[in-house]
Amino acid sequence: MAEKTLFERIAEGEIPGDFVHEDDRCFAIRDINPKAPTHILIIPRKPIPSNDHVEPEDADLVGHLFVVAKSIAASEGLVLGYRLVFNCGPDGGQEVAHLHLHLLGGRRMSWPPG
Ligand code: 5GP
């Protein structure tokens, strides 16, 4: 059996997490090293390693992450907007090989990103 990812271990309570959302398909936790006043990771329970591993049958699941992001952004009071990011691979800055959508808000973001 494949080794559990960090986020699977958090989902299963082996490692603590500050949960802001849970449903049957995904969960959301506050990032341990926040890059903005609000920094939440929205994570599918299915351990898809990265966007490069998303298959057509995952389209509904990935869409669900965006619906959840909208709901969390509203509950966090991000009325001036927010940023959603999937890092993919080394050049994309991905560190944890379990797909996750970053929700960042609470400050004005710059563009282009670093
Ligand atoms: P990535 O660089 O893979 O797109 O994002 C991984 C994110 O996971 C980083 O923002 C990092 O701060 C966060 N992270 C790493 N380890 C932990 C942890 O144990 N708990 C939480 N809540 N976040 C973590």
PDB file of C-alpha atoms and ligand atoms in Angstrom:
ATOM      1  CA  MET A   1       0.000   0.000   0.000  1.00  0.00           C
ATOM      2  CA  ALA A   2       1.284   3.478  -0.845  1.00  0.00           C
ATOM      3  CA  GLU A   3       2.608   5.567   2.003  1.00  0.00           C
ATOM      4  CA  LYS A   4       0.066   8.081   3.276  1.00  0.00           C
ATOM      5  CA  THR A   5       0.555  11.676   2.294  1.00  0.00           C
ATOM      6  CA  LEU A   6       0.956  14.415   4.893  1.00  0.00           C
ATOM      7  CA  PHE A   7      -2.569  15.591   4.167  1.00  0.00           C
ATOM      8  CA  GLU A   8      -4.035  12.081   4.518  1.00  0.00           C
ATOM      9  CA  ARG A   9      -2.372  11.878   7.923  1.00  0.00           C
ATOM     10  CA  ILE A  10      -3.915  15.218   8.900  1.00  0.00           C
ATOM     11  CA  ALA A  11      -7.331  14.098   7.595  1.00  0.00           C
ATOM     12  CA  GLU A  12      -7.099  10.935   9.704  1.00  0.00           C
ATOM     13  CA  GLY A  13      -6.075  12.843  12.852  1.00  0.00           C
ATOM     14  CA  GLU A  14      -2.541  11.416  13.030  1.00  0.00           C
ATOM     15  CA  ILE A  15      -1.183  14.951  12.703  1.00  0.00           C
ATOM     16  CA  PRO A  16      -3.132  17.918  14.084  1.00  0.00           C
ATOM     17  CA  GLY A  17      -4.838  20.317  11.702  1.00  0.00           C
ATOM     18  CA  ASP A  18      -6.920  23.460  12.126  1.00  0.00           C
ATOM     19  CA  PHE A  19      -9.982  22.392  10.123  1.00  0.00           C
ATOM     20  CA  VAL A  20     -12.335  24.992   8.651  1.00  0.00           C
ATOM     21  CA  HIS A  21     -14.376  22.639   6.425  1.00  0.00           C
ATOM     22  CA  GLU A  22     -15.030  18.922   6.027  1.00  0.00           C
ATOM     23  CA  ASP A  23     -17.263  16.970   3.689  1.00  0.00           C
ATOM     24  CA  ASP A  24     -17.207  13.543   2.051  1.00  0.00           C
ATOM     25  CA  ARG A  25     -14.986  14.658  -0.824  1.00  0.00           C
ATOM     26  CA  CYS A  26     -12.625  17.244   0.651  1.00  0.00           C
ATOM     27  CA  PHE A  27     -11.486  19.098   3.744  1.00  0.00           C
ATOM     28  CA  ALA A  28      -9.862  22.460   4.404  1.00  0.00           C
ATOM     29  CA  ILE A  29      -7.220  23.416   6.965  1.00  0.00           C
ATOM     30  CA  ARG A  30      -5.349  26.584   7.835  1.00  0.00           C
ATOM     31  CA  ASP A  31      -1.816  26.568   6.408  1.00  0.00           C
ATOM     32  CA  ILE A  32       0.795  26.028   9.113  1.00  0.00           C
ATOM     33  CA  ASN A  33       3.010  28.740   7.570  1.00  0.00           C
ATOM     34  CA  PRO A  34       0.530  31.313   6.262  1.00  0.00           C
ATOM     35  CA  LYS A  35       1.571  33.563   3.366  1.00  0.00           C
ATOM     36  CA  ALA A  36      -1.382  35.924   3.896  1.00  0.00           C
ATOM     37  CA  PRO A  37      -3.703  36.813   6.809  1.00  0.00           C
ATOM     38  CA  THR A  38      -6.038  34.108   5.535  1.00  0.00           C
ATOM     39  CA  HIS A  39      -4.278  31.064   4.044  1.00  0.00           C
ATOM     40  CA  ILE A  40      -6.353  27.915   3.794  1.00  0.00           C
ATOM     41  CA  LEU A  41      -5.633  24.680   1.927  1.00  0.00           C
ATOM     42  CA  ILE A  42      -8.594  22.913   0.312  1.00  0.00           C
ATOM     43  CA  ILE A  43      -7.681  19.281  -0.161  1.00  0.00           C
ATOM     44  CA  PRO A  44      -9.481  16.401  -1.886  1.00  0.00           C
ATOM     45  CA  ARG A  45      -9.655  13.248   0.239  1.00  0.00           C
ATOM     46  CA  LYS A  46      -8.492  11.382  -2.864  1.00  0.00           C
ATOM     47  CA  PRO A  47      -4.667  11.680  -2.777  1.00  0.00           C
ATOM     48  CA  ILE A  48      -4.121  12.929  -6.329  1.00  0.00           C
ATOM     49  CA  PRO A  49      -0.392  13.781  -6.371  1.00  0.00           C
ATOM     50  CA  SER A  50      -0.605  16.944  -8.472  1.00  0.00           C
ATOM     51  CA  ASN A  51      -2.516  18.689 -11.226  1.00  0.00           C
ATOM     52  CA  ASP A  52      -0.511  16.547 -13.673  1.00  0.00           C
ATOM     53  CA  HIS A  53      -2.349  13.528 -12.254  1.00  0.00           C
ATOM     54  CA  VAL A  54      -5.875  14.947 -12.560  1.00  0.00           C
ATOM     55  CA  GLU A  55      -7.950  12.740 -14.866  1.00  0.00           C
ATOM     56  CA  PRO A  56     -11.251  13.463 -16.617  1.00  0.00           C
ATOM     57  CA  GLU A  57     -13.125  11.500 -13.901  1.00  0.00           C
ATOM     58  CA  ASP A  58     -11.727  13.958 -11.314  1.00  0.00           C
ATOM     59  CA  ALA A  59     -13.287  16.997 -13.001  1.00  0.00           C
ATOM     60  CA  ASP A  60     -16.304  17.124 -10.689  1.00  0.00           C
ATOM     61  CA  LEU A  61     -14.109  16.704  -7.616  1.00  0.00           C
ATOM     62  CA  VAL A  62     -11.768  19.502  -8.695  1.00  0.00           C
ATOM     63  CA  GLY A  63     -14.755  21.724  -9.451  1.00  0.00           C
ATOM     64  CA  HIS A  64     -16.068  20.990  -5.967  1.00  0.00           C
ATOM     65  CA  LEU A  65     -12.858  22.439  -4.478  1.00  0.00           C
ATOM     66  CA  PHE A  66     -13.682  25.777  -6.119  1.00  0.00           C
ATOM     67  CA  VAL A  67     -17.246  25.743  -4.796  1.00  0.00           C
ATOM     68  CA  VAL A  68     -15.893  25.079  -1.295  1.00  0.00           C
ATOM     69  CA  ALA A  69     -13.294  27.842  -1.750  1.00  0.00           C
ATOM     70  CA  LYS A  70     -16.047  30.336  -2.540  1.00  0.00           C
ATOM     71  CA  SER A  71     -17.969  29.336   0.562  1.00  0.00           C
ATOM     72  CA  ILE A  72     -14.899  29.553   2.826  1.00  0.00           C
ATOM     73  CA  ALA A  73     -13.901  32.925   1.334  1.00  0.00           C
ATOM     74  CA  ALA A  74     -17.352  34.239   2.264  1.00  0.00           C
ATOM     75  CA  SER A  75     -17.192  32.818   5.782  1.00  0.00           C
ATOM     76  CA  GLU A  76     -13.692  34.324   6.223  1.00  0.00           C
ATOM     77  CA  GLY A  77     -15.078  37.726   5.172  1.00  0.00           C
ATOM     78  CA  LEU A  78     -12.856  38.113   2.109  1.00  0.00           C
ATOM     79  CA  VAL A  79     -15.200  40.661   0.546  1.00  0.00           C
ATOM     80  CA  LEU A  80     -12.404  42.429  -1.388  1.00  0.00           C
ATOM     81  CA  GLY A  81     -11.332  39.230  -3.127  1.00  0.00           C
ATOM     82  CA  TYR A  82      -8.781  36.502  -2.750  1.00  0.00           C
ATOM     83  CA  ARG A  83      -6.372  34.351  -4.723  1.00  0.00           C
ATOM     84  CA  LEU A  84      -6.694  30.644  -5.568  1.00  0.00           C
ATOM     85  CA  VAL A  85      -3.523  28.733  -6.480  1.00  0.00           C
ATOM     86  CA  PHE A  86      -2.562  25.176  -7.376  1.00  0.00           C
ATOM     87  CA  ASN A  87       1.220  24.782  -7.361  1.00  0.00           C
ATOM     88  CA  CYS A  88       2.361  21.957  -9.653  1.00  0.00           C
ATOM     89  CA  GLY A  89       5.782  20.342  -9.664  1.00  0.00           C
ATOM     90  CA  PRO A  90       9.155  21.837  -8.742  1.00  0.00           C
ATOM     91  CA  ASP A  91       8.898  24.885 -11.011  1.00  0.00           C
ATOM     92  CA  GLY A  92       5.394  25.520  -9.694  1.00  0.00           C
ATOM     93  CA  GLY A  93       6.689  25.496  -6.112  1.00  0.00           C
ATOM     94  CA  GLN A  94       4.784  22.370  -5.026  1.00  0.00           C
ATOM     95  CA  GLU A  95       6.127  20.852  -1.796  1.00  0.00           C
ATOM     96  CA  VAL A  96       3.390  18.410  -0.768  1.00  0.00           C
ATOM     97  CA  ALA A  97       2.533  15.734  -3.366  1.00  0.00           C
ATOM     98  CA  HIS A  98      -1.212  15.688  -2.623  1.00  0.00           C
ATOM     99  CA  LEU A  99      -3.318  18.084  -4.689  1.00  0.00           C
ATOM    100  CA  HIS A 100      -4.419  21.162  -2.733  1.00  0.00           C
ATOM    101  CA  LEU A 101      -5.962  24.483  -3.598  1.00  0.00           C
ATOM    102  CA  HIS A 102      -4.468  27.460  -1.756  1.00  0.00           C
ATOM    103  CA  LEU A 103      -6.996  30.141  -0.725  1.00  0.00           C
ATOM    104  CA  LEU A 104      -5.129  33.341   0.126  1.00  0.00           C
ATOM    105  CA  GLY A 105      -6.710  36.579   1.245  1.00  0.00           C
ATOM    106  CA  GLY A 106      -6.796  39.445   3.675  1.00  0.00           C
ATOM    107  CA  ARG A 107      -4.187  41.538   1.882  1.00  0.00           C
ATOM    108  CA  ARG A 108      -3.702  42.953  -1.609  1.00  0.00           C
ATOM    109  CA  MET A 109      -1.816  40.386  -3.758  1.00  0.00           C
ATOM    110  CA  SER A 110       0.876  41.412  -6.211  1.00  0.00           C
ATOM    111  CA  TRP A 111       1.243  40.228  -9.789  1.00  0.00           C
ATOM    112  CA  PRO A 112       3.257  38.556 -11.237  1.00  0.00           C
ATOM    113  CA  PRO A 113       3.741  36.070  -8.381  1.00  0.00           C
ATOM    114  CA  GLY A 114       7.306  35.262  -7.317  1.00  0.00           C
TER     115      GLY A 114
HETATM  116  P1  5GP B   1       2.716  23.536  -1.805  1.00  0.00           P
HETATM  117  O1  5GP B   1       4.055  24.219  -1.716  1.00  0.00           O
HETATM  118  O2  5GP B   1       2.862  22.038  -1.912  1.00  0.00           O
HETATM  119  O3  5GP B   1       1.815  24.112  -2.865  1.00  0.00           O
HETATM  120  O4  5GP B   1       1.969  23.857  -0.454  1.00  0.00           O
HETATM  121  C1  5GP B   1       2.132  23.094   0.690  1.00  0.00           C
HETATM  122  C2  5GP B   1       1.626  23.927   1.835  1.00  0.00           C
HETATM  123  O5  5GP B   1       1.445  23.080   2.950  1.00  0.00           O
HETATM  124  C3  5GP B   1       2.597  25.038   2.258  1.00  0.00           C
HETATM  125  O6  5GP B   1       1.957  26.308   2.163  1.00  0.00           O
HETATM  126  C4  5GP B   1       2.967  24.668   3.696  1.00  0.00           C
HETATM  127  O7  5GP B   1       3.086  25.799   4.540  1.00  0.00           O
HETATM  128  C5  5GP B   1       1.797  23.787   4.104  1.00  0.00           C
HETATM  129  N1  5GP B   1       2.121  22.790   5.108  1.00  0.00           N
HETATM  130  C6  5GP B   1       3.231  22.011   5.155  1.00  0.00           C
HETATM  131  N2  5GP B   1       3.186  21.187   6.215  1.00  0.00           N
HETATM  132  C7  5GP B   1       1.999  21.455   6.842  1.00  0.00           C
HETATM  133  C8  5GP B   1       1.367  20.906   8.014  1.00  0.00           C
HETATM  134  O8  5GP B   1       1.864  19.995   8.689  1.00  0.00           O
HETATM  135  N3  5GP B   1       0.155  21.434   8.349  1.00  0.00           N
HETATM  136  C9  5GP B   1      -0.432  22.433   7.628  1.00  0.00           C
HETATM  137  N4  5GP B   1      -1.625  22.885   8.054  1.00  0.00           N
HETATM  138  N5  5GP B   1       0.127  22.954   6.521  1.00  0.00           N
HETATM  139  C10 5GP B   1       1.325  22.464   6.138  1.00  0.00           C
END
